[in-house]
mmCIF file of C-alpha atoms in Angstrom:
data_model
loop_
_atom_site.group_PDB
_atom_site.id
_atom_site.type_symbol
_atom_site.label_atom_id
_atom_site.label_comp_id
_atom_site.label_asym_id
_atom_site.label_seq_id
_atom_site.Cartn_x
_atom_site.Cartn_y
_atom_site.Cartn_z
ATOM 1 C CA ILE A 1 14.322 -56.035 -9.039
ATOM 2 C CA GLY A 2 13.265 -55.598 -5.437
ATOM 3 C CA TYR A 3 13.636 -51.833 -5.686
ATOM 4 C CA VAL A 4 11.339 -51.723 -8.722
ATOM 5 C CA ILE A 5 8.679 -53.803 -6.986
ATOM 6 C CA GLU A 6 8.774 -51.542 -3.936
ATOM 7 C CA ALA A 7 8.554 -48.331 -5.967
ATOM 8 C CA PRO A 8 5.344 -46.317 -5.567
ATOM 9 C CA ASP A 9 2.599 -46.859 -8.141
ATOM 10 C CA ASP A 10 2.950 -43.312 -9.464
ATOM 11 C CA PHE A 11 6.750 -43.277 -9.707
ATOM 12 C CA GLU A 12 6.574 -42.694 -13.467
ATOM 13 C CA ASP A 13 4.395 -39.618 -12.941
ATOM 14 C CA LEU A 14 6.824 -38.335 -10.326
ATOM 15 C CA ILE A 15 9.758 -38.742 -12.709
ATOM 16 C CA ALA A 16 7.839 -37.187 -15.595
ATOM 17 C CA GLU A 17 7.433 -33.954 -13.638
ATOM 18 C CA TYR A 18 11.152 -33.339 -14.153
ATOM 19 C CA VAL A 19 11.215 -34.205 -17.849
ATOM 20 C CA THR A 20 11.939 -31.300 -20.205
ATOM 21 C CA ASP A 21 9.861 -30.670 -23.337
ATOM 22 C CA SER A 22 12.523 -32.035 -25.669
ATOM 23 C CA ALA A 23 12.537 -35.362 -23.809
ATOM 24 C CA PHE A 24 8.807 -36.059 -24.043
ATOM 25 C CA LYS A 25 8.935 -37.533 -27.545
ATOM 26 C CA PRO A 26 11.475 -40.316 -26.765
ATOM 27 C CA LEU A 27 9.324 -41.389 -23.821
ATOM 28 C CA LEU A 28 6.595 -42.435 -26.259
ATOM 29 C CA HIS A 29 8.869 -45.219 -27.523
ATOM 30 C CA VAL A 30 10.076 -46.617 -24.157
ATOM 31 C CA CYS A 31 7.122 -48.829 -23.302
ATOM 32 C CA CYS A 32 3.315 -48.781 -23.026
ATOM 33 C CA SER A 33 3.282 -47.503 -19.429
ATOM 34 C CA TRP A 34 5.635 -44.622 -20.219
ATOM 35 C CA ARG A 35 3.565 -43.799 -23.302
ATOM 36 C CA GLU A 36 0.453 -43.538 -21.102
ATOM 37 C CA VAL A 37 2.289 -41.106 -18.830
ATOM 38 C CA ALA A 38 3.843 -38.980 -21.604
ATOM 39 C CA MET A 39 0.875 -38.617 -23.961
ATOM 40 C CA PRO A 40 -1.373 -36.459 -21.693
ATOM 41 C CA MET A 41 1.564 -34.171 -20.884
ATOM 42 C CA MET A 42 2.967 -33.942 -24.375
ATOM 43 C CA PHE A 43 -0.344 -33.116 -26.034
ATOM 44 C CA ALA A 44 -1.982 -31.097 -23.241
ATOM 45 C CA GLY A 45 -2.116 -27.933 -25.359
ATOM 46 C CA CYS A 46 -2.986 -27.103 -28.948
ATOM 47 C CA ASN A 47 -2.493 -23.954 -31.023
ATOM 48 C CA ALA A 48 -5.087 -23.646 -33.783
ATOM 49 C CA SER A 49 -5.128 -21.014 -36.506
ATOM 50 C CA ILE A 50 -8.151 -20.684 -38.814
ATOM 51 C CA SER A 51 -7.991 -18.215 -41.696
ATOM 52 C CA ASP A 52 -7.428 -18.878 -45.410
ATOM 53 C CA HIS A 53 -5.560 -21.950 -44.191
ATOM 54 C CA VAL A 54 -5.895 -24.144 -41.105
ATOM 55 C CA SER A 55 -3.081 -25.310 -38.857
ATOM 56 C CA PHE A 56 -2.912 -27.252 -35.594
ATOM 57 C CA THR A 57 0.199 -27.645 -33.433
ATOM 58 C CA TYR A 58 0.398 -29.588 -30.185
ATOM 59 C CA ARG A 59 2.480 -28.653 -27.170
ATOM 60 C CA PRO A 60 2.700 -29.148 -23.399
ATOM 61 C CA VAL A 61 0.670 -26.523 -21.514
ATOM 62 C CA GLY A 62 2.826 -23.544 -20.570
ATOM 63 C CA SER A 63 5.455 -24.417 -23.153
ATOM 64 C CA ASN A 64 6.290 -22.642 -26.408
ATOM 65 C CA PRO A 65 7.946 -25.419 -28.451
ATOM 66 C CA CYS A 66 5.405 -27.226 -30.605
ATOM 67 C CA ILE A 67 5.848 -30.982 -30.768
ATOM 68 C CA ILE A 68 3.791 -32.181 -33.726
ATOM 69 C CA GLN A 69 1.997 -30.315 -36.508
ATOM 70 C CA GLN A 70 -0.318 -33.047 -37.766
ATOM 71 C CA VAL A 71 -3.867 -33.531 -36.487
ATOM 72 C CA ASP A 72 -4.530 -36.957 -35.023
ATOM 73 C CA SER A 73 -7.593 -38.104 -33.077
ATOM 74 C CA HIS A 74 -5.316 -40.026 -30.688
ATOM 75 C CA TYR A 75 -3.618 -36.762 -29.765
ATOM 76 C CA ASN A 76 -6.842 -34.732 -29.606
ATOM 77 C CA GLN A 77 -8.294 -36.709 -26.712
ATOM 78 C CA HIS A 78 -5.406 -35.551 -24.503
ATOM 79 C CA VAL A 79 -5.714 -31.832 -25.304
ATOM 80 C CA ARG A 80 -7.050 -29.799 -22.371
ATOM 81 C CA TYR A 81 -6.150 -26.255 -23.481
ATOM 82 C CA MET A 82 -6.454 -24.543 -26.871
ATOM 83 C CA PHE A 83 -5.284 -21.204 -28.221
ATOM 84 C CA LEU A 84 -7.656 -20.462 -31.103
ATOM 85 C CA LYS A 85 -6.677 -17.736 -33.563
ATOM 86 C CA LEU A 86 -9.589 -16.762 -35.788
ATOM 87 C CA ASP A 87 -9.667 -14.548 -38.851
ATOM 88 C CA TYR A 88 -13.165 -13.090 -38.934
ATOM 89 C CA ALA A 89 -13.055 -12.389 -42.687
ATOM 90 C CA SER A 90 -12.578 -16.081 -43.479
ATOM 91 C CA ILE A 91 -15.465 -16.955 -41.149
ATOM 92 C CA ALA A 92 -17.782 -14.283 -42.586
ATOM 93 C CA THR A 93 -17.188 -15.387 -46.177
ATOM 94 C CA GLY A 94 -17.627 -19.079 -45.389
ATOM 95 C CA ALA A 95 -14.071 -19.908 -46.458
ATOM 96 C CA ALA A 96 -13.049 -21.160 -43.014
ATOM 97 C CA LEU A 97 -15.931 -23.608 -42.722
ATOM 98 C CA ARG A 98 -15.436 -24.958 -46.259
ATOM 99 C CA LEU A 99 -11.793 -25.582 -45.507
ATOM 100 C CA LEU A 100 -12.527 -27.260 -42.182
ATOM 101 C CA ARG A 101 -15.217 -29.516 -43.628
ATOM 102 C CA SER A 102 -13.041 -30.584 -46.529
ATOM 103 C CA THR A 103 -9.964 -31.325 -44.417
ATOM 104 C CA TYR A 104 -11.181 -31.938 -40.857
ATOM 105 C CA ALA A 105 -14.764 -33.122 -41.227
ATOM 106 C CA HIS A 106 -14.725 -35.126 -37.981
ATOM 107 C CA LEU A 107 -12.504 -32.905 -35.859
ATOM 108 C CA ARG A 108 -13.103 -33.439 -32.114
ATOM 109 C CA PHE A 109 -11.409 -32.145 -28.959
ATOM 110 C CA PRO A 110 -13.627 -33.727 -26.283
ATOM 111 C CA ASN A 111 -11.513 -32.797 -23.253
ATOM 112 C CA VAL A 112 -10.709 -29.155 -24.003
ATOM 113 C CA HIS A 113 -12.101 -27.043 -21.174
ATOM 114 C CA VAL A 114 -10.012 -23.869 -21.559
ATOM 115 C CA VAL A 115 -9.933 -21.837 -24.783
ATOM 116 C CA ASP A 116 -8.096 -18.563 -25.438
ATOM 117 C CA VAL A 117 -9.526 -16.915 -28.557
ATOM 118 C CA GLU A 118 -7.889 -14.167 -30.606
ATOM 119 C CA LEU A 119 -10.402 -12.647 -33.018
ATOM 120 C CA ASP A 120 -8.887 -10.606 -35.841
ATOM 121 C CA LEU A 121 -11.387 -8.200 -37.426
ATOM 122 C CA GLY A 122 -9.143 -6.869 -40.174
ATOM 123 C CA ALA A 123 -10.109 -6.716 -43.884
ATOM 124 C CA ILE A 124 -13.901 -7.043 -43.576
ATOM 125 C CA SER A 125 -15.171 -3.853 -45.241
ATOM 126 C CA ASN A 126 -16.368 -5.564 -48.441
ATOM 127 C CA ILE A 127 -18.257 -8.425 -46.784
ATOM 128 C CA ASN A 128 -22.065 -8.415 -46.716
ATOM 129 C CA GLY A 129 -23.389 -8.308 -43.146
ATOM 130 C CA ASP A 130 -26.358 -10.652 -43.659
ATOM 131 C CA MET A 131 -24.239 -13.293 -45.370
ATOM 132 C CA ALA A 132 -21.616 -12.878 -42.650
ATOM 133 C CA LEU A 133 -24.211 -13.713 -39.989
ATOM 134 C CA CYS A 134 -25.323 -16.824 -41.904
ATOM 135 C CA HIS A 135 -21.751 -18.087 -42.372
ATOM 136 C CA THR A 136 -20.870 -17.280 -38.751
ATOM 137 C CA ARG A 137 -23.776 -19.313 -37.379
ATOM 138 C CA ARG A 138 -22.764 -22.317 -39.490
ATOM 139 C CA PHE A 139 -19.167 -21.971 -38.346
ATOM 140 C CA LEU A 140 -20.284 -21.868 -34.699
ATOM 141 C CA SER A 141 -22.358 -25.019 -35.186
ATOM 142 C CA TYR A 142 -19.185 -26.742 -36.362
ATOM 143 C CA LEU A 143 -17.271 -25.472 -33.303
ATOM 144 C CA CYS A 144 -19.984 -26.738 -30.934
ATOM 145 C CA VAL A 145 -19.314 -30.257 -32.165
ATOM 146 C CA ALA A 146 -15.517 -29.894 -32.295
ATOM 147 C CA LEU A 147 -15.274 -28.283 -28.828
ATOM 148 C CA PRO A 148 -18.251 -29.571 -26.838
ATOM 149 C CA ASN A 149 -17.015 -29.090 -23.255
ATOM 150 C CA VAL A 150 -15.463 -25.613 -23.004
ATOM 151 C CA SER A 151 -15.936 -24.060 -19.562
ATOM 152 C CA SER A 152 -13.367 -21.233 -19.545
ATOM 153 C CA THR A 153 -12.924 -18.670 -22.315
ATOM 154 C CA SER A 154 -10.619 -15.701 -22.856
ATOM 155 C CA ALA A 155 -11.314 -13.559 -25.928
ATOM 156 C CA THR A 156 -8.986 -10.904 -27.331
ATOM 157 C CA ILE A 157 -10.283 -8.646 -30.119
ATOM 158 C CA VAL A 158 -7.654 -7.110 -32.426
ATOM 159 C CA ASN A 159 -7.526 -4.991 -35.597
ATOM 160 C CA THR A 160 -10.979 -3.438 -35.257
ATOM 161 C CA THR A 161 -12.190 -1.174 -38.057
ATOM 162 C CA PRO A 162 -14.659 1.765 -37.953
ATOM 163 C CA ASP A 163 -17.395 -0.162 -39.766
ATOM 164 C CA ALA A 164 -16.927 -3.447 -37.896
ATOM 165 C CA HIS A 165 -19.977 -3.134 -35.666
ATOM 166 C CA VAL A 166 -22.136 -1.165 -38.112
ATOM 167 C CA ILE A 167 -21.997 -3.897 -40.769
ATOM 168 C CA HIS A 168 -21.228 -7.003 -38.748
ATOM 169 C CA GLY A 169 -22.746 -6.299 -35.323
ATOM 170 C CA ALA A 170 -25.108 -9.297 -35.351
ATOM 171 C CA ALA A 171 -22.451 -11.731 -36.552
ATOM 172 C CA LEU A 172 -19.858 -10.461 -34.077
ATOM 173 C CA SER A 173 -22.356 -10.647 -31.217
ATOM 174 C CA ALA A 174 -23.191 -14.243 -32.160
ATOM 175 C CA LEU A 175 -19.491 -15.117 -32.299
ATOM 176 C CA ILE A 176 -18.618 -13.533 -28.951
ATOM 177 C CA LEU A 177 -21.744 -14.833 -27.229
ATOM 178 C CA HIS A 178 -20.923 -18.381 -28.371
ATOM 179 C CA PHE A 179 -17.630 -18.335 -26.497
ATOM 180 C CA THR A 180 -19.209 -16.971 -23.316
ATOM 181 C CA ARG A 181 -22.657 -18.512 -22.882
ATOM 182 C CA THR A 182 -21.450 -21.875 -21.532
ATOM 183 C CA SER A 183 -18.298 -20.661 -19.783
ATOM 184 C CA HIS A 184 -17.831 -20.185 -16.067
ATOM 185 C CA ILE A 185 -14.756 -18.029 -16.637
ATOM 186 C CA VAL A 186 -15.045 -15.369 -19.348
ATOM 187 C CA GLU A 187 -12.317 -12.826 -20.069
ATOM 188 C CA LEU A 188 -12.608 -10.146 -22.743
ATOM 189 C CA LYS A 189 -9.746 -7.942 -23.925
ATOM 190 C CA THR A 190 -10.062 -5.081 -26.404
ATOM 191 C CA HIS A 191 -6.789 -3.332 -27.229
ATOM 192 C CA GLU A 192 -7.911 -1.186 -30.140
ATOM 193 C CA THR A 193 -9.310 2.365 -29.939
ATOM 194 C CA SER A 194 -10.108 2.968 -33.623
ATOM 195 C CA CYS A 195 -13.555 1.435 -33.172
ATOM 196 C CA PRO A 196 -14.879 1.806 -29.633
ATOM 197 C CA SER A 197 -18.336 0.692 -30.758
ATOM 198 C CA ILE A 198 -17.032 -2.860 -31.035
ATOM 199 C CA ILE A 199 -18.088 -3.060 -27.382
ATOM 200 C CA ASP A 200 -21.673 -2.999 -28.710
ATOM 201 C CA SER A 201 -21.109 -6.496 -30.058
ATOM 202 C CA CYS A 202 -20.298 -7.717 -26.548
ATOM 203 C CA LEU A 203 -23.426 -6.370 -24.848
ATOM 204 C CA PRO A 204 -25.249 -9.737 -24.858
ATOM 205 C CA VAL A 205 -22.530 -11.041 -22.522
ATOM 206 C CA THR A 206 -23.668 -10.948 -18.885
ATOM 207 C CA ASN A 207 -21.247 -13.408 -17.271
ATOM 208 C CA LEU A 208 -17.854 -11.726 -17.691
ATOM 209 C CA THR A 209 -15.338 -12.666 -15.036
ATOM 210 C CA ALA A 210 -12.546 -10.460 -16.411
ATOM 211 C CA LEU A 211 -12.507 -7.403 -18.653
ATOM 212 C CA ARG A 212 -9.549 -5.465 -20.000
ATOM 213 C CA CYS A 213 -10.425 -2.479 -22.189
ATOM 214 C CA ARG A 214 -9.739 1.115 -23.145
ATOM 215 C CA TRP A 215 -12.573 3.409 -22.153
ATOM 216 C CA ASP A 216 -12.927 6.120 -24.769
ATOM 217 C CA ALA A 217 -15.694 7.812 -26.781
ATOM 218 C CA ASN A 218 -18.149 4.977 -26.308
ATOM 219 C CA HIS A 219 -17.993 5.193 -22.527
ATOM 220 C CA THR A 220 -21.711 4.683 -21.861
ATOM 221 C CA THR A 221 -21.749 1.403 -23.772
ATOM 222 C CA THR A 222 -18.680 0.190 -21.900
ATOM 223 C CA ALA A 223 -20.436 1.015 -18.628
ATOM 224 C CA ARG A 224 -23.453 -1.050 -19.682
ATOM 225 C CA LEU A 225 -21.198 -4.015 -20.472
ATOM 226 C CA ILE A 226 -19.489 -3.771 -17.071
ATOM 227 C CA HIS A 227 -22.693 -3.258 -15.089
ATOM 228 C CA ALA A 228 -24.295 -6.287 -16.773
ATOM 229 C CA SER A 229 -21.628 -8.487 -15.145
ATOM 230 C CA THR A 230 -21.311 -6.958 -11.683
ATOM 231 C CA GLN A 231 -22.269 -10.284 -10.076
ATOM 232 C CA THR A 232 -19.575 -12.250 -11.908
ATOM 233 C CA LEU A 233 -16.639 -9.870 -12.466
ATOM 234 C CA LEU A 234 -13.439 -10.880 -10.670
ATOM 235 C CA HIS A 235 -10.826 -8.816 -12.543
ATOM 236 C CA LEU A 236 -11.272 -5.362 -14.101
ATOM 237 C CA SER A 237 -8.550 -3.437 -15.936
ATOM 238 C CA ILE A 238 -9.459 -0.107 -17.517
ATOM 239 C CA CYS A 239 -7.422 2.549 -19.308
ATOM 240 C CA LEU A 240 -9.447 5.759 -19.016
ATOM 241 C CA HIS A 241 -9.554 7.847 -22.189
ATOM 242 C CA THR A 242 -12.234 10.190 -20.876
ATOM 243 C CA ALA A 243 -12.857 11.964 -17.599
ATOM 244 C CA ALA A 244 -16.429 10.641 -17.519
ATOM 245 C CA GLY A 245 -15.370 7.004 -17.438
ATOM 246 C CA LEU A 246 -14.690 6.767 -13.712
ATOM 247 C CA GLU A 247 -18.048 8.258 -12.734
ATOM 248 C CA LEU A 248 -19.860 5.866 -15.050
ATOM 249 C CA LEU A 249 -17.946 2.950 -13.544
ATOM 250 C CA VAL A 250 -19.195 3.480 -9.986
ATOM 251 C CA PHE A 251 -22.699 4.785 -10.779
ATOM 252 C CA ASN A 252 -25.550 3.217 -12.703
ATOM 253 C CA SER A 253 -26.731 4.681 -15.997
ATOM 254 C CA HIS A 254 -28.974 7.293 -14.357
ATOM 255 C CA ARG A 255 -26.501 8.176 -11.568
ATOM 256 C CA GLN A 256 -29.117 7.380 -8.984
ATOM 257 C CA GLU A 257 -27.168 4.901 -6.888
ATOM 258 C CA PRO A 258 -23.612 3.491 -6.742
ATOM 259 C CA VAL A 259 -22.758 0.156 -8.321
ATOM 260 C CA VAL A 260 -21.321 -2.601 -6.128
ATOM 261 C CA PHE A 261 -18.972 -5.308 -7.428
ATOM 262 C CA PRO A 262 -19.383 -7.944 -4.697
ATOM 263 C CA TYR A 263 -16.836 -10.450 -6.039
ATOM 264 C CA LEU A 264 -14.224 -8.211 -7.708
ATOM 265 C CA THR A 265 -10.746 -9.166 -6.476
ATOM 266 C CA LYS A 266 -8.504 -7.165 -8.839
ATOM 267 C CA LEU A 267 -8.921 -3.551 -10.027
ATOM 268 C CA LEU A 268 -6.409 -1.816 -12.294
ATOM 269 C CA LEU A 269 -6.967 1.805 -13.379
ATOM 270 C CA SER A 270 -4.746 3.726 -15.773
ATOM 271 C CA GLN A 271 -5.240 6.706 -18.077
ATOM 272 C CA ARG A 272 -4.118 8.101 -21.396
ATOM 273 C CA PRO A 273 -1.264 10.599 -20.810
ATOM 274 C CA ASP A 274 -3.086 13.535 -22.420
ATOM 275 C CA VAL A 275 -6.293 13.035 -20.389
ATOM 276 C CA SER A 276 -6.896 14.918 -17.147
ATOM 277 C CA ILE A 277 -9.072 13.022 -14.666
ATOM 278 C CA LYS A 278 -10.823 15.129 -12.048
ATOM 279 C CA PRO A 279 -11.289 13.442 -8.664
ATOM 280 C CA LEU A 280 -14.671 11.823 -8.265
ATOM 281 C CA LEU A 281 -16.960 13.644 -5.820
ATOM 282 C CA PRO A 282 -17.311 12.001 -2.381
ATOM 283 C CA ILE A 283 -19.712 9.068 -2.148
ATOM 284 C CA ASP A 284 -21.130 8.144 1.237
ATOM 285 C CA GLN A 285 -22.215 4.849 2.782
ATOM 286 C CA VAL A 286 -21.200 2.439 0.037
ATOM 287 C CA ALA A 287 -18.344 -0.051 -0.373
ATOM 288 C CA PRO A 288 -18.192 -0.850 -4.100
ATOM 289 C CA PHE A 289 -15.289 -3.333 -3.888
ATOM 290 C CA PRO A 290 -15.780 -5.299 -0.642
ATOM 291 C CA ARG A 291 -13.578 -8.283 -1.604
ATOM 292 C CA LEU A 292 -10.759 -6.480 -3.386
ATOM 293 C CA GLN A 293 -7.393 -8.229 -3.063
ATOM 294 C CA ARG A 294 -5.323 -6.276 -5.576
ATOM 295 C CA LEU A 295 -5.593 -2.523 -6.228
ATOM 296 C CA GLN A 296 -3.343 -0.897 -8.816
ATOM 297 C CA LEU A 297 -3.822 2.799 -9.590
ATOM 298 C CA SER A 298 -1.497 3.991 -12.355
ATOM 299 C CA VAL A 299 -3.155 7.402 -12.157
ATOM 300 C CA LYS A 300 -3.126 10.267 -9.703
ATOM 301 C CA TYR A 301 -5.571 9.213 -6.997
ATOM 302 C CA PRO A 302 -8.936 9.793 -8.753
ATOM 303 C CA PHE A 303 -11.237 9.815 -5.705
ATOM 304 C CA SER A 304 -12.114 12.465 -3.107
ATOM 305 C CA ASP A 305 -12.478 9.942 -0.299
ATOM 306 C CA ASP A 306 -11.509 6.387 0.638
ATOM 307 C CA LEU A 307 -13.993 4.750 -1.778
ATOM 308 C CA PRO A 308 -11.767 1.924 -3.182
ATOM 309 C CA PHE A 309 -10.538 0.979 0.332
ATOM 310 C CA ARG A 310 -13.917 0.548 1.987
ATOM 311 C CA GLY A 311 -14.879 -2.852 3.301
ATOM 312 C CA ASN A 312 -11.790 -4.674 2.035
ATOM 313 C CA ALA A 313 -9.213 -4.040 4.772
ATOM 314 C CA SER A 314 -9.175 -7.734 5.646
ATOM 315 C CA THR A 315 -8.737 -8.875 2.010
ATOM 316 C CA LEU A 316 -6.454 -6.279 0.334
ATOM 317 C CA GLU A 317 -3.090 -7.991 -0.223
ATOM 318 C CA PHE A 318 -1.497 -5.918 -3.012
ATOM 319 C CA LEU A 319 -1.477 -2.118 -3.301
ATOM 320 C CA CYS A 320 0.245 -0.106 -6.031
ATOM 321 C CA MET A 321 -0.454 3.626 -6.231
ATOM 322 C CA LYS A 322 0.984 7.133 -6.492
ATOM 323 C CA LEU A 323 0.995 8.497 -2.953
ATOM 324 C CA ASP A 324 1.564 12.252 -2.985
ATOM 325 C CA PRO A 325 1.197 14.239 0.273
ATOM 326 C CA HIS A 326 -2.370 15.316 -0.479
ATOM 327 C CA THR A 327 -3.503 11.731 -1.114
ATOM 328 C CA LEU A 328 -1.717 10.491 2.004
ATOM 329 C CA HIS A 329 -3.460 13.132 4.131
ATOM 330 C CA LEU A 330 -6.823 12.433 2.480
ATOM 331 C CA LEU A 331 -6.723 8.686 3.075
ATOM 332 C CA SER A 332 -5.392 9.073 6.606
ATOM 333 C CA THR A 333 -8.211 11.507 7.423
ATOM 334 C CA HIS A 334 -10.828 9.066 6.124
ATOM 335 C CA GLY A 335 -9.343 6.197 8.103
ATOM 336 C CA ALA A 336 -8.095 4.124 5.156
ATOM 337 C CA PHE A 337 -4.533 4.514 6.471
ATOM 338 C CA GLY A 338 -3.837 4.147 10.172
ATOM 339 C CA PRO A 339 -2.612 1.692 12.811
ATOM 340 C CA GLY A 340 -3.713 -1.815 11.836
ATOM 341 C CA CYS A 341 -5.614 -0.398 8.854
ATOM 342 C CA LEU A 342 -4.455 -2.961 6.265
ATOM 343 C CA PRO A 343 -3.819 -6.203 8.162
ATOM 344 C CA ALA A 344 -3.810 -8.414 5.035
ATOM 345 C CA LEU A 345 -1.400 -6.242 2.994
ATOM 346 C CA GLN A 346 1.645 -8.193 1.765
ATOM 347 C CA HIS A 347 2.931 -6.267 -1.265
ATOM 348 C CA LEU A 348 3.204 -2.468 -1.368
ATOM 349 C CA VAL A 349 4.437 -0.429 -4.335
ATOM 350 C CA ILE A 350 4.450 3.356 -3.820
ATOM 351 C CA GLY A 351 5.387 5.946 -6.447
ATOM 352 C CA ASN A 352 5.529 9.726 -6.760
ATOM 353 C CA SER A 353 5.978 10.248 -3.020
ATOM 354 C CA HIS A 354 7.236 13.820 -3.247
ATOM 355 C CA GLN A 355 6.559 16.435 -5.899
ATOM 356 C CA GLY A 356 8.825 19.440 -6.000
ATOM 357 C CA GLY A 357 8.284 21.833 -3.096
ATOM 358 C CA GLU A 358 5.978 19.441 -1.274
ATOM 359 C CA HIS A 359 8.977 17.845 0.426
ATOM 360 C CA THR A 360 8.724 19.152 4.027
ATOM 361 C CA GLU A 361 9.590 17.804 7.459
ATOM 362 C CA PRO A 362 5.911 17.493 8.537
ATOM 363 C CA MET A 363 5.124 15.489 5.413
ATOM 364 C CA ASP A 364 8.207 13.333 5.961
ATOM 365 C CA ALA A 365 6.762 12.570 9.363
ATOM 366 C CA GLU A 366 3.435 11.634 7.762
ATOM 367 C CA TYR A 367 5.180 9.221 5.409
ATOM 368 C CA HIS A 368 7.134 7.789 8.313
ATOM 369 C CA LYS A 369 3.906 7.139 10.210
ATOM 370 C CA PHE A 370 2.344 5.519 7.135
ATOM 371 C CA PHE A 371 5.204 3.063 6.700
ATOM 372 C CA THR A 372 5.150 2.370 10.438
ATOM 373 C CA TRP A 373 1.510 1.343 10.034
ATOM 374 C CA VAL A 374 1.944 -0.965 7.030
ATOM 375 C CA LEU A 375 5.439 -2.434 7.360
ATOM 376 C CA PRO A 376 4.639 -4.978 10.122
ATOM 377 C CA THR A 377 2.400 -6.989 7.757
ATOM 378 C CA THR A 378 4.058 -6.487 4.366
ATOM 379 C CA SER A 379 6.616 -8.899 2.955
ATOM 380 C CA TYR A 380 7.553 -6.711 -0.050
ATOM 381 C CA VAL A 381 7.811 -2.894 -0.218
ATOM 382 C CA PHE A 382 9.055 -0.882 -3.189
ATOM 383 C CA VAL A 383 9.209 2.919 -3.184
ATOM 384 C CA HIS A 384 10.144 4.872 -6.288
#
């Protein structure tokens, strides 16, 4: 008994950290104190699917196994994270709201602060746009009550159709804006290319912190979306489907002055295999990414100078790029690579070092000098 009395007050929490998902449920039946410890962990996450039927499953955050598939207000108060899968057609026709009101009229998740939304836009061609907007607004009013304290939102848009924005632009804008207007962290992902104009529906959003998209025919609209959030963007991942995309990224709409992303920490650029990206013309006296920590270029170096390396030597920790001899010489000439040039660099991934006949002793010496410069600070180096 003496050992129990002398145990720290939080000993149950310390033990619970080592409990596997399958063992959470028995803990509920041990005693009241163990139930208080297990409940917040066991019901920390909730997967919700709203379409022609509604389902809720609870689970520990970061865990796949679902514990219970029955909504209970006692469980809901412990939920902190929700994955919300929405079928837009059921929202636009009013079916989703009718189902929710009839089954879950008083649904509340008061402590959910993080929501990941997957918005499926499939099968909407026969739905009237005006009625869709009316039903969407009513559905959002319901969500405001059910999820009153959301502060972080990630939205993924899937299954876009060519007429999605033409017919449902207002409703889609209202839906997307709802999940972003009160959030401090806003991430938007668009994986589809069949309807690039779906970006139009996102234009009201001006507080994006992360954007992942494919930049294709509607490149000017995508640029407007990005430039509207320059003061909030932290992560930017773009797959270029047009040669004009890169220029529109770093210049404003009239190409009068470069755009600066003062808080961007992660930049990932890739391209469609059949697209040829010409290097961007040199840009003087501007550092567009002054706080960049992670730079990943899955394309042949698309700049004619050291533009993405300017002003971030003391913050850049991760670098992944194709470093052919021409790029190595270019960046060394501009001072991006040199002794003590990247003091914060910890992870380095280099690809495409030699191409055919470019393998020469002088270039081998250049590569040797480069690695001599960066190796003292890096903890991980991978060359392929």
